N, CA, C and O atoms as a DFTB+ gen file, in Angstrom:
716 C
 N C O
     1  1     100.846     111.622     103.380
     2  2      99.816     111.232     104.318
     3  2      98.887     112.429     104.539
     4  3      99.347     113.562     104.675
     5  1      97.611     112.174     104.572
     6  2      96.635     113.243     104.723
     7  2      96.512     113.685     106.184
     8  3      96.931     112.983     107.104
     9  1      95.930     114.858     106.363
    10  2      95.682     115.354     107.725
    11  2      94.701     114.456     108.462
    12  3      94.814     114.255     109.671
    13  1      93.732     113.915     107.717
    14  2      92.762     112.993     108.325
    15  2      93.492     111.790     108.905
    16  3      93.239     111.391     110.042
    17  1      94.402     111.212     108.118
    18  2      95.145     110.037     108.580
    19  2      96.004     110.378     109.793
    20  3      96.066     109.604     110.748
    21  1      96.666     111.530     109.759
    22  2      97.497     111.934     110.894
    23  2      96.661     112.129     112.154
    24  3      97.029     111.683     113.240
    25  1      95.543     112.799     111.985
    26  2      94.696     113.095     113.139
    27  2      94.100     111.821     113.733
    28  3      94.219     111.576     114.933
    29  1      93.457     111.011     112.889
    30  2      92.802     109.808     113.390
    31  2      93.811     108.746     113.843
    32  3      93.629     108.121     114.888
    33  1      94.868     108.544     113.061
    34  2      95.891     107.572     113.451
    35  2      96.566     107.974     114.750
    36  3      96.854     107.129     115.597
    37  1      96.820     109.281     114.905
    38  2      97.416     109.793     116.140
    39  2      96.492     109.621     117.328
    40  3      96.938     109.277     118.423
    41  1      95.198     109.860     117.115
    42  2      94.229     109.702     118.205
    43  2      94.151     108.244     118.659
    44  3      94.091     107.967     119.857
    45  1      94.152     107.319     117.705
    46  2      94.128     105.909     118.072
    47  2      95.392     105.529     118.838
    48  3      95.334     104.752     119.791
    49  1      96.538     106.080     118.419
    50  2      97.780     105.778     119.134
    51  2      97.715     106.306     120.578
    52  3      98.096     105.604     121.515
    53  1      97.236     107.532     120.749
    54  2      97.130     108.098     122.096
    55  2      96.215     107.240     122.980
    56  3      96.493     107.041     124.163
    57  1      95.140     106.744     122.402
    58  2      94.239     105.866     123.136
    59  2      94.956     104.577     123.536
    60  3      94.758     104.068     124.640
    61  1      95.784     104.055     122.640
    62  2      96.521     102.817     122.951
    63  2      97.531     103.050     124.077
    64  3      97.791     102.151     124.876
    65  1      98.098     104.255     124.137
    66  2      99.020     104.570     125.236
    67  2      98.286     104.595     126.571
    68  3      98.785     104.083     127.574
    69  1      97.097     105.193     126.576
    70  2      96.308     105.244     127.804
    71  2      95.985     103.838     128.306
    72  3      96.008     103.580     129.509
    73  1      95.684     102.937     127.381
    74  2      95.337     101.561     127.737
    75  2      96.559     100.657     127.902
    76  3      96.431      99.496     128.290
    77  1      97.750     101.199     127.602
    78  2      99.001     100.439     127.703
    79  2      98.972      99.156     126.862
    80  3      99.413      98.094     127.301
    81  1      98.444      99.289     125.648
    82  2      98.416      98.133     124.749
    83  2      98.785      98.533     123.315
    84  3      98.234      98.002     122.350
    85  1      99.708      99.460     123.195
    86  2     100.064      99.968     121.871
    87  2     100.695      98.891     120.976
    88  3     100.481      98.905     119.764
    89  1     101.463      97.965     121.549
    90  2     102.080      96.912     120.731
    91  2     101.007      95.996     120.140
    92  3     101.076      95.638     118.965
    93  1     100.026      95.622     120.943
    94  2      98.935      94.770     120.465
    95  2      98.137      95.480     119.366
    96  3      97.815      94.885     118.337
    97  1      97.826      96.748     119.595
    98  2      97.037      97.487     118.614
    99  2      97.835      97.756     117.341
   100  3      97.269      97.773     116.248
   101  1      99.146      97.965     117.473
   102  2      99.983      98.132     116.283
   103  2      99.908      96.885     115.416
   104  3      99.759      96.973     114.197
   105  1     100.011      95.740     116.042
   106  2      99.944      94.474     115.318
   107  2      98.608      94.345     114.588
   108  3      98.564      93.900     113.441
   109  1      97.535      94.728     115.244
   110  2      96.209      94.612     114.637
   111  2      96.011      95.589     113.482
   112  3      95.534      95.195     112.417
   113  1      96.373      96.864     113.678
   114  2      96.148      97.829     112.593
   115  2      97.058      97.528     111.401
   116  3      96.674      97.762     110.255
   117  1      98.250      97.015     111.663
   118  2      99.158      96.634     110.575
   119  2      98.572      95.473     109.781
   120  3      98.580      95.493     108.550
   121  1      98.065      94.466     110.479
   122  2      97.457      93.310     109.801
   123  2      96.216      93.727     109.030
   124  3      95.992      93.253     107.917
   125  1      95.407      94.607     109.605
   126  2      94.202      95.071     108.912
   127  2      94.555      95.894     107.673
   128  3      93.930      95.736     106.624
   129  1      95.542      96.758     107.789
   130  2      95.956      97.562     106.632
   131  2      96.420      96.653     105.495
   132  3      96.103      96.904     104.332
   133  1      97.162      95.608     105.822
   134  2      97.617      94.645     104.817
   135  2      96.421      93.915     104.206
   136  3      96.353      93.741     102.989
   137  1      95.491      93.495     105.037
   138  2      94.300      92.791     104.541
   139  2      93.481      93.693     103.623
   140  3      92.969      93.234     102.602
   141  1      93.353      94.968     103.977
   142  2      92.602      95.894     103.140
   143  2      93.317      96.168     101.819
   144  3      92.669      96.359     100.790
   145  1      94.668      96.187     101.845
   146  2      95.430      96.351     100.586
   147  2      95.189      95.159      99.667
   148  3      95.052      95.312      98.453
   149  1      95.139      93.983     100.257
   150  2      94.949      92.762      99.470
   151  2      93.503      92.568      99.031
   152  3      93.236      91.828      98.085
   153  1      92.572      93.224      99.708
   154  2      91.137      93.095      99.402
   155  2      90.498      94.480      99.304
   156  3      89.685      94.840     100.155
   157  1      90.847      95.255      98.291
   158  2      90.323      96.626      98.194
   159  2      88.801      96.691      98.042
   160  3      88.192      97.724      98.323
   161  1      88.197      95.606      97.606
   162  2      86.735      95.603      97.465
   163  2      86.047      95.723      98.820
   164  3      84.925      96.226      98.895
   165  1      86.688      95.276      99.878
   166  2      86.097      95.384     101.209
   167  2      85.961      96.859     101.589
   168  3      84.934      97.271     102.130
   169  1      86.993      97.647     101.308
   170  2      86.943      99.090     101.589
   171  2      85.868      99.735     100.714
   172  3      85.119     100.592     101.182
   173  1      85.791      99.328      99.453
   174  2      84.754      99.873      98.563
   175  2      83.367      99.589      99.129
   176  3      82.486     100.447      99.072
   177  1      83.170      98.397      99.672
   178  2      81.897      98.039     100.287
   179  2      81.590      98.973     101.449
   180  3      80.463      99.448     101.591
   181  1      82.607      99.240     102.290
   182  2      82.388     100.091     103.463
   183  2      82.175     101.559     103.096
   184  3      81.673     102.341     103.903
   185  1      82.560     101.926     101.871
   186  2      82.376     103.299     101.398
   187  2      81.114     103.469     100.556
   188  3      80.719     104.593     100.244
   189  1      80.496     102.379     100.196
   190  2      79.383     102.411      99.246
   191  2      78.176     103.186      99.772
   192  3      77.620     102.837     100.814
   193  1      77.772     104.228      99.060
   194  2      76.591     104.984      99.486
   195  2      75.278     104.240      99.217
   196  3      74.224     104.631      99.719
   197  1      75.348     103.171      98.425
   198  2      74.127     102.406      98.128
   199  2      73.768     101.434      99.246
   200  3      72.674     100.869      99.262
   201  1      74.704     101.244     100.186
   202  2      74.445     100.372     101.337
   203  2      74.256     101.269     102.557
   204  3      75.075     102.146     102.828
   205  1      73.187     101.043     103.275
   206  2      72.908     101.858     104.457
   207  2      74.073     101.782     105.450
   208  3      74.730     100.750     105.588
   209  1      74.304     102.887     106.123
   210  2      75.403     102.989     107.093
   211  2      75.309     101.910     108.164
   212  3      76.326     101.334     108.552
   213  1      74.100     101.630     108.646
   214  2      73.920     100.615     109.678
   215  2      74.368      99.242     109.181
   216  3      74.938      98.451     109.933
   217  1      74.102      98.975     107.911
   218  2      74.496      97.690     107.341
   219  2      76.022      97.600     107.212
   220  3      76.611      96.548     107.461
   221  1      76.646      98.698     106.825
   222  2      78.113      98.709     106.715
   223  2      78.754      98.505     108.081
   224  3      79.749      97.791     108.208
   225  1      78.179      99.135     109.104
   226  2      78.696      98.967     110.461
   227  2      78.479      97.535     110.943
   228  3      79.316      96.986     111.660
   229  1      77.378      96.942     110.558
   230  2      77.090      95.553     110.910
   231  2      78.097      94.612     110.245
   232  3      78.506      93.618     110.844
   233  1      78.498      94.925     109.003
   234  2      79.525      94.127     108.310
   235  2      80.818      94.149     109.118
   236  3      81.469      93.117     109.284
   237  1      81.189      95.324     109.619
   238  2      82.403      95.431     110.444
   239  2      82.263      94.598     111.716
   240  3      83.178      93.868     112.098
   241  1      81.120      94.718     112.357
   242  2      80.894      93.980     113.599
   243  2      80.974      92.475     113.361
   244  3      81.615      91.754     114.126
   245  1      80.325      92.003     112.303
   246  2      80.336      90.574     112.004
   247  2      81.724      90.092     111.584
   248  3      82.115      88.969     111.902
   249  1      82.463      90.932     110.875
   250  2      83.783      90.539     110.382
   251  2      84.854      90.568     111.463
   252  3      85.738      89.711     111.483
   253  1      84.783      91.548     112.363
   254  2      85.895      91.763     113.294
   255  2      85.514      91.733     114.770
   256  3      86.396      91.744     115.628
   257  1      84.234      91.695     115.081
   258  2      83.804      91.670     116.481
   259  2      84.401      90.471     117.210
   260  3      84.251      89.334     116.764
   261  1      85.074      90.721     118.325
   262  2      85.693      89.657     119.101
   263  2      87.024      89.180     118.539
   264  3      87.691      88.343     119.148
   265  1      87.418      89.707     117.377
   266  2      88.674      89.281     116.745
   267  2      89.764      90.347     116.854
   268  3      90.955      90.045     116.787
   269  1      89.337      91.590     117.022
   270  2      90.288      92.685     117.212
   271  2      89.884      93.440     118.470
   272  3      88.764      93.300     118.961
   273  1      90.799      94.231     118.979
   274  2      90.540      95.037     120.167
   275  2      89.319      95.931     119.906
   276  3      89.129      96.419     118.792
   277  1      88.505      96.138     120.930
   278  2      87.306      96.967     120.786
   279  2      87.627      98.363     120.258
   280  3      86.864      98.921     119.470
   281  1      88.763      98.929     120.694
   282  2      89.139     100.269     120.214
   283  2      89.391     100.255     118.706
   284  3      89.026     101.201     118.008
   285  1      90.004      99.204     118.211
   286  2      90.287      99.110     116.772
   287  2      88.981      98.956     115.997
   288  3      88.793      99.589     114.958
   289  1      88.091      98.126     116.495
   290  2      86.791      97.946     115.843
   291  2      86.006      99.257     115.839
   292  3      85.463      99.655     114.808
   293  1      85.947      99.920     116.978
   294  2      85.231     101.197     117.061
   295  2      85.885     102.255     116.175
   296  3      85.202     103.104     115.602
   297  1      87.187     102.198     116.069
   298  2      87.919     103.120     115.194
   299  2      87.482     102.920     113.738
   300  3      87.225     103.888     113.022
   301  1      87.404     101.674     113.315
   302  2      86.959     101.393     111.943
   303  2      85.509     101.838     111.743
   304  3      85.145     102.310     110.666
   305  1      84.696     101.690     112.768
   306  2      83.301     102.133     112.672
   307  2      83.219     103.650     112.521
   308  3      82.435     104.156     111.717
   309  1      84.013     104.359     113.280
   310  2      84.032     105.830     113.176
   311  2      84.461     106.251     111.774
   312  3      83.842     107.124     111.165
   313  1      85.522     105.629     111.265
   314  2      85.977     105.962     109.918
   315  2      84.893     105.662     108.881
   316  3      84.717     106.416     107.924
   317  1      84.181     104.573     109.075
   318  2      83.109     104.206     108.148
   319  2      81.960     105.210     108.247
   320  3      81.436     105.651     107.224
   321  1      81.569     105.568     109.450
   322  2      80.495     106.549     109.638
   323  2      80.841     107.891     109.013
   324  3      79.977     108.552     108.437
   325  1      82.099     108.292     109.123
   326  2      82.540     109.580     108.593
   327  2      82.849     109.536     107.101
   328  3      83.107     110.573     106.491
   329  1      82.826     108.343     106.511
   330  2      83.153     108.216     105.094
   331  2      84.640     108.318     104.820
   332  3      85.052     108.655     103.710
   333  1      85.455     108.024     105.841
   334  2      86.911     108.137     105.686
   335  2      87.634     106.807     105.880
   336  3      88.838     106.794     106.135
   337  1      86.921     105.693     105.763
   338  2      87.563     104.383     105.943
   339  2      88.649     104.155     104.898
   340  3      89.563     103.361     105.121
   341  1      88.560     104.831     103.775
   342  2      89.606     104.741     102.754
   343  2      90.951     105.271     103.231
   344  3      91.974     105.035     102.588
   345  1      90.959     105.982     104.347
   346  2      92.188     106.532     104.939
   347  2      92.830     105.564     105.932
   348  3      93.812     105.911     106.587
   349  1      92.287     104.360     106.046
   350  2      92.766     103.435     107.077
   351  2      94.267     103.164     106.957
   352  3      94.975     103.162     107.964
   353  1      94.757     102.935     105.738
   354  2      96.192     102.650     105.562
   355  2      97.052     103.804     106.065
   356  3      98.084     103.581     106.699
   357  1      96.634     105.028     105.787
   358  2      97.365     106.202     106.278
   359  2      97.304     106.311     107.793
   360  3      98.286     106.687     108.432
   361  1      96.150     105.983     108.369
   362  2      96.003     105.984     109.833
   363  2      96.944     104.956     110.453
   364  3      97.582     105.215     111.473
   365  1      97.020     103.787     109.821
   366  2      97.905     102.730     110.313
   367  2      99.367     103.179     110.219
   368  3     100.158     102.904     111.120
   369  1      99.724     103.866     109.134
   370  2     101.099     104.360     108.975
   371  2     101.428     105.399     110.048
   372  3     102.533     105.401     110.591
   373  1     100.485     106.271     110.351
   374  2     100.701     107.278     111.402
   375  2     100.836     106.606     112.769
   376  3     101.697     106.979     113.565
   377  1      99.998     105.631     113.033
   378  2     100.080     104.868     114.286
   379  2     101.470     104.242     114.395
   380  3     102.122     104.337     115.435
   381  1     101.912     103.604     113.319
   382  2     103.224     102.934     113.293
   383  2     104.343     103.942     113.556
   384  3     105.250     103.678     114.344
   385  1     104.274     105.083     112.900
   386  2     105.301     106.108     113.071
   387  2     105.367     106.596     114.517
   388  3     106.451     106.732     115.085
   389  1     104.218     106.854     115.099
   390  2     104.195     107.318     116.495
   391  2     104.650     106.227     117.458
   392  3     105.303     106.506     118.463
   393  1     104.299     104.987     117.144
   394  2     104.752     103.872     117.972
   395  2     106.286     103.814     117.964
   396  3     106.915     103.676     119.013
   397  1     106.871     103.919     116.778
   398  2     108.330     103.877     116.669
   399  2     108.980     105.013     117.449
   400  3     109.971     104.794     118.145
   401  1     108.436     106.220     117.341
   402  2     109.003     107.358     118.072
   403  2     108.906     107.139     119.580
   404  3     109.861     107.384     120.316
   405  1     107.758     106.682     120.020
   406  2     107.531     106.455     121.447
   407  2     108.473     105.394     122.005
   408  3     108.890     105.476     123.160
   409  1     108.806     104.400     121.189
   410  2     109.626     103.277     121.633
   411  2     111.070     103.346     121.142
   412  3     111.804     102.362     121.232
   413  1     111.478     104.502     120.626
   414  2     112.859     104.745     120.174
   415  2     113.321     103.688     119.175
   416  3     114.381     103.079     119.318
   417  1     112.482     103.497     118.160
   418  2     112.781     102.543     117.098
   419  2     113.004     103.309     115.804
   420  3     112.230     104.203     115.462
   421  1     114.049     102.961     115.096
   422  2     114.340     103.566     113.794
   423  2     114.358     102.461     112.758
   424  3     115.119     101.500     112.872
   425  1     113.518     102.603     111.752
   426  2     113.514     101.642     110.652
   427  2     114.440     102.171     109.568
   428  3     114.297     103.307     109.116
   429  1     115.388     101.339     109.156
   430  2     116.386     101.725     108.181
   431  2     116.393     100.699     107.055
   432  3     116.367      99.492     107.293
   433  1     116.428     101.201     105.827
   434  2     116.578     100.328     104.679
   435  2     117.964     100.556     104.101
   436  3     118.317     101.679     103.741
   437  1     118.744      99.496     104.013
   438  2     120.068      99.554     103.396
   439  2     119.900      99.085     101.953
   440  3     119.580      97.924     101.698
   441  1     120.118      99.993     101.025
   442  2     119.992      99.662      99.607
   443  2     121.388      99.338      99.101
   444  3     122.292     100.171      99.162
   445  1     121.556      98.115      98.599
   446  2     122.859      97.639      98.151
   447  2     122.738      96.985      96.784
   448  3     121.642      96.633      96.346
   449  1     123.868      96.826      96.121
   450  2     123.880      96.187      94.800
   451  2     123.671      94.680      94.903
   452  3     123.130      94.061      93.987
   453  1     124.093      94.101      96.004
   454  2     123.923      92.663      96.261
   455  2     123.366      92.514      97.672
   456  3     123.531      93.421      98.488
   457  1     122.715      91.401      97.981
   458  2     122.174      91.228      99.333
   459  2     123.272      91.275     100.397
   460  3     124.372      90.762     100.194
   461  1     122.956      91.898     101.531
   462  2     123.899      91.932     102.649
   463  2     123.968      90.555     103.309
   464  3     122.951      89.881     103.470
   465  1     125.169      90.153     103.684
   466  2     125.313      88.908     104.447
   467  2     124.769      89.156     105.847
   468  3     124.650      90.304     106.275
   469  1     124.441      88.093     106.555
   470  2     123.942      88.232     107.925
   471  2     124.964      88.934     108.809
   472  3     124.606      89.780     109.628
   473  1     126.232      88.583     108.643
   474  2     127.295      89.177     109.446
   475  2     127.389      90.682     109.202
   476  3     127.450      91.464     110.150
   477  1     127.401      91.083     107.939
   478  2     127.499      92.500     107.600
   479  2     126.246      93.252     108.042
   480  3     126.327      94.391     108.502
   481  1     125.107      92.620     107.901
   482  2     123.853      93.227     108.324
   483  2     123.869      93.492     109.829
   484  3     123.461      94.568     110.268
   485  1     124.328      92.537     110.617
   486  2     124.400      92.700     112.067
   487  2     125.396      93.788     112.455
   488  3     125.137      94.565     113.374
   489  1     126.537      93.851     111.761
   490  2     127.523      94.895     112.053
   491  2     126.956      96.279     111.749
   492  3     127.130      97.211     112.534
   493  1     126.279      96.409     110.613
   494  2     125.685      97.691     110.227
   495  2     124.604      98.086     111.227
   496  3     124.518      99.250     111.620
   497  1     123.795      97.146     111.633
   498  2     122.730      97.399     112.603
   499  2     123.328      97.879     113.928
   500  3     122.847      98.849     114.514
   501  1     124.371      97.203     114.392
   502  2     125.021      97.585     115.647
   503  2     125.618      98.989     115.556
   504  3     125.514      99.773     116.499
   505  1     126.238      99.300     114.432
   506  2     126.838     100.615     114.228
   507  2     125.760     101.707     114.222
   508  3     125.936     102.764     114.829
   509  1     124.652     101.445     113.537
   510  2     123.562     102.412     113.487
   511  2     122.919     102.611     114.861
   512  3     122.540     103.726     115.219
   513  1     122.800     101.528     115.623
   514  2     122.243     101.652     116.966
   515  2     123.168     102.472     117.861
   516  3     122.704     103.268     118.678
   517  1     124.470     102.276     117.706
   518  2     125.433     103.053     118.498
   519  2     125.377     104.533     118.112
   520  3     125.477     105.404     118.977
   521  1     125.220     104.816     116.829
   522  2     125.171     106.205     116.357
   523  2     123.873     106.906     116.742
   524  3     123.893     108.077     117.121
   525  1     122.751     106.207     116.649
   526  2     121.457     106.840     116.876
   527  2     120.965     106.722     118.310
   528  3     120.144     107.527     118.752
   529  1     121.457     105.726     119.044
   530  2     120.958     105.482     120.391
   531  2     119.555     104.886     120.380
   532  3     118.856     104.901     121.394
   533  1     119.156     104.368     119.241
   534  2     117.820     103.798     119.095
   535  2     117.924     102.322     118.708
   536  3     118.978     101.850     118.283
   537  1     116.822     101.614     118.864
   538  2     116.732     100.255     118.367
   539  2     116.516     100.351     116.865
   540  3     115.609     101.051     116.413
   541  1     117.328      99.666     116.097
   542  2     117.244      99.745     114.638
   543  2     116.642      98.455     114.086
   544  3     117.055      97.348     114.428
   545  1     115.660      98.642     113.226
   546  2     115.112      97.531     112.450
   547  2     115.669      97.731     111.046
   548  3     115.285      98.660     110.335
   549  1     116.586      96.837     110.658
   550  2     117.299      96.983     109.390
   551  2     116.717      96.060     108.336
   552  3     116.584      94.853     108.536
   553  1     116.376      96.665     107.211
   554  2     115.905      95.903     106.057
   555  2     116.903      96.114     104.938
   556  3     117.580      97.141     104.891
   557  1     116.998      95.161     104.050
   558  2     117.919      95.256     102.917
   559  2     117.112      95.182     101.624
   560  3     116.292      94.283     101.436
   561  1     117.361      96.146     100.739
   562  2     116.731      96.132      99.424
   563  2     117.850      96.158      98.387
   564  3     118.769      96.972      98.477
   565  1     117.768      95.265      97.407
   566  2     118.795      95.174      96.381
   567  2     118.405      96.061      95.197
   568  3     117.281      96.003      94.699
   569  1     119.361      96.880      94.762
   570  2     119.197      97.734      93.588
   571  2     120.536      97.713      92.850
   572  3     121.484      98.398      93.234
   573  1     120.593      96.923      91.798
   574  2     121.854      96.728      91.073
   575  2     122.381      98.016      90.450
   576  3     123.567      98.096      90.132
   577  1     121.540      99.014      90.268
   578  2     121.976     100.250      89.629
   579  2     122.944     101.058      90.492
   580  3     123.636     101.936      89.975
   581  1     123.006     100.781      91.793
   582  2     123.924     101.574      92.615
   583  2     125.364     101.051      92.533
   584  3     126.269     101.661      93.102
   585  1     125.584      99.951      91.845
   586  2     126.897      99.379      91.544
   587  2     127.630      98.803      92.749
   588  3     128.155      97.692      92.670
   589  1     127.679      99.515      93.836
   590  2     128.383      99.065      95.037
   591  2     128.144     100.056      96.152
   592  3     127.480     101.071      95.943
   593  1     128.666      99.787      97.324
   594  2     128.457     100.671      98.462
   595  2     127.081     100.457      99.055
   596  3     126.467      99.405      98.876
   597  1     126.604     101.473      99.769
   598  2     125.301     101.357     100.421
   599  2     124.628     102.729     100.484
   600  3     125.283     103.755     100.669
   601  1     123.323     102.718     100.328
   602  2     122.507     103.914     100.540
   603  2     121.577     103.579     101.705
   604  3     120.853     102.585     101.663
   605  1     121.602     104.411     102.737
   606  2     120.749     104.185     103.899
   607  2     119.552     105.117     103.826
   608  3     119.695     106.330     103.675
   609  1     118.380     104.530     103.936
   610  2     117.150     105.308     103.911
   611  2     116.478     105.185     105.265
   612  3     116.110     104.095     105.704
   613  1     116.326     106.342     105.922
   614  2     115.657     106.402     107.212
   615  2     114.489     107.365     107.043
   616  3     114.428     108.096     106.054
   617  1     113.579     107.373     107.980
   618  2     112.398     108.217     107.865
   619  2     112.790     109.660     107.538
   620  3     113.343     110.379     108.370
   621  1     112.490     110.054     106.310
   622  2     112.741     111.424     105.893
   623  2     114.180     111.760     105.553
   624  3     114.457     112.904     105.190
   625  1     115.109     110.821     105.652
   626  2     116.517     111.106     105.417
   627  2     117.141     109.990     104.592
   628  3     116.766     108.822     104.701
   629  1     118.107     110.382     103.762
   630  2     118.830     109.398     102.954
   631  2     120.317     109.712     103.057
   632  3     120.740     110.848     102.845
   633  1     121.101     108.693     103.385
   634  2     122.552     108.835     103.466
   635  2     123.142     108.059     102.304
   636  3     122.922     106.856     102.165
   637  1     123.884     108.754     101.483
   638  2     124.365     108.184     100.234
   639  2     125.829     107.794     100.353
   640  3     126.685     108.645     100.596
   641  1     126.116     106.511     100.183
   642  2     127.480     106.011     100.186
   643  2     127.688     105.036      99.044
   644  3     128.577     104.186      99.089
   645  1     126.853     105.170      98.014
   646  2     126.927     104.227      96.909
   647  2     127.969     104.662      95.884
   648  3     128.298     105.843      95.773
   649  1     128.470     103.708      95.154
   650  2     129.418     103.990      94.076
   651  2     128.737     104.855      93.017
   652  3     129.357     105.764      92.465
   653  1     127.473     104.576      92.735
   654  2     126.721     105.369      91.764
   655  2     126.748     106.847      92.148
   656  3     126.983     107.704      91.296
   657  1     126.510     107.148      93.416
   658  2     126.506     108.532      93.890
   659  2     127.900     109.155      93.777
   660  3     128.043     110.306      93.365
   661  1     128.917     108.388      94.145
   662  2     130.277     108.907      94.075
   663  2     130.684     109.194      92.633
   664  3     131.346     110.196      92.363
   665  1     130.291     108.319      91.705
   666  2     130.593     108.555      90.289
   667  2     129.853     109.770      89.762
   668  3     130.403     110.542      88.976
   669  1     128.615     109.946      90.185
   670  2     127.838     111.111      89.770
   671  2     128.466     112.397      90.297
   672  3     128.523     113.392      89.575
   673  1     128.935     112.391      91.538
   674  2     129.606     113.566      92.109
   675  2     130.894     113.868      91.354
   676  3     131.203     115.030      91.093
   677  1     131.647     112.828      91.004
   678  2     132.873     113.012      90.237
   679  2     132.561     113.584      88.850
   680  3     133.250     114.492      88.384
   681  1     131.533     113.060      88.199
   682  2     131.130     113.559      86.888
   683  2     130.751     115.031      86.973
   684  3     131.107     115.817      86.095
   685  1     130.036     115.404      88.022
   686  2     129.617     116.787      88.208
   687  2     130.835     117.701      88.398
   688  3     130.889     118.794      87.833
   689  1     131.819     117.244      89.202
   690  2     133.048     118.012      89.404
   691  2     133.806     118.209      88.095
   692  3     134.281     119.305      87.799
   693  1     133.912     117.141      87.321
   694  2     134.610     117.223      86.038
   695  2     133.904     118.190      85.091
   696  3     134.564     118.952      84.384
   697  1     132.621     118.170      85.071
   698  2     131.859     119.073      84.207
   699  2     132.081     120.523      84.605
   700  3     132.202     121.394      83.743
   701  1     132.134     120.788      85.919
   702  2     132.357     122.152      86.396
   703  2     133.750     122.671      86.028
   704  3     133.908     123.841      85.680
   705  1     134.770     121.785      86.107
   706  2     136.125     122.222      85.771
   707  2     136.296     122.451      84.286
   708  3     137.160     123.226      83.876
   709  1     135.486     121.788      83.469
   710  2     135.568     121.945      82.013
   711  2     134.904     123.239      81.554
   712  3     135.216     123.750      80.478
   713  1     133.993     123.768      82.360
   714  2     133.282     124.984      81.961
   715  2     134.047     126.180      82.283
   716  3     133.594     127.293      82.014
């Protein structure tokens, strides 16, 4: 994530805290980031030097005026004026990260060889919440290469409990004893 995204996304989050509407704004910036990913030509239009800045700002007003919070609309206008609207996804990610920290939410991805059952998923979620003291949003991603067990991926940290990892550690130990 760029410094621009951290700075601008953080500033928008701080503004949402002042207005006590961070959940609403999170929903909006997340939806907009997804829409921009699905329609990259819209961002290209807002970055185009061949279109006058006033016209690009008018496109934003016509597209989102009255449909998103005024702060979000003005935020997009500032990014467009500064030529940094291409950083919107990073700004949204920074907003999301700060929202999670502020609300004691930890997003965890459990990588398993087969999909987790609902029962096992709930047990793992409860255990993680007890360990972290945070609200856990648990996602499951299937990766058959790990063979079995689970790898937990949290922001900036990975906990390895997969069979693949254990076999690799065993292989490494065997190689060291042979040398």
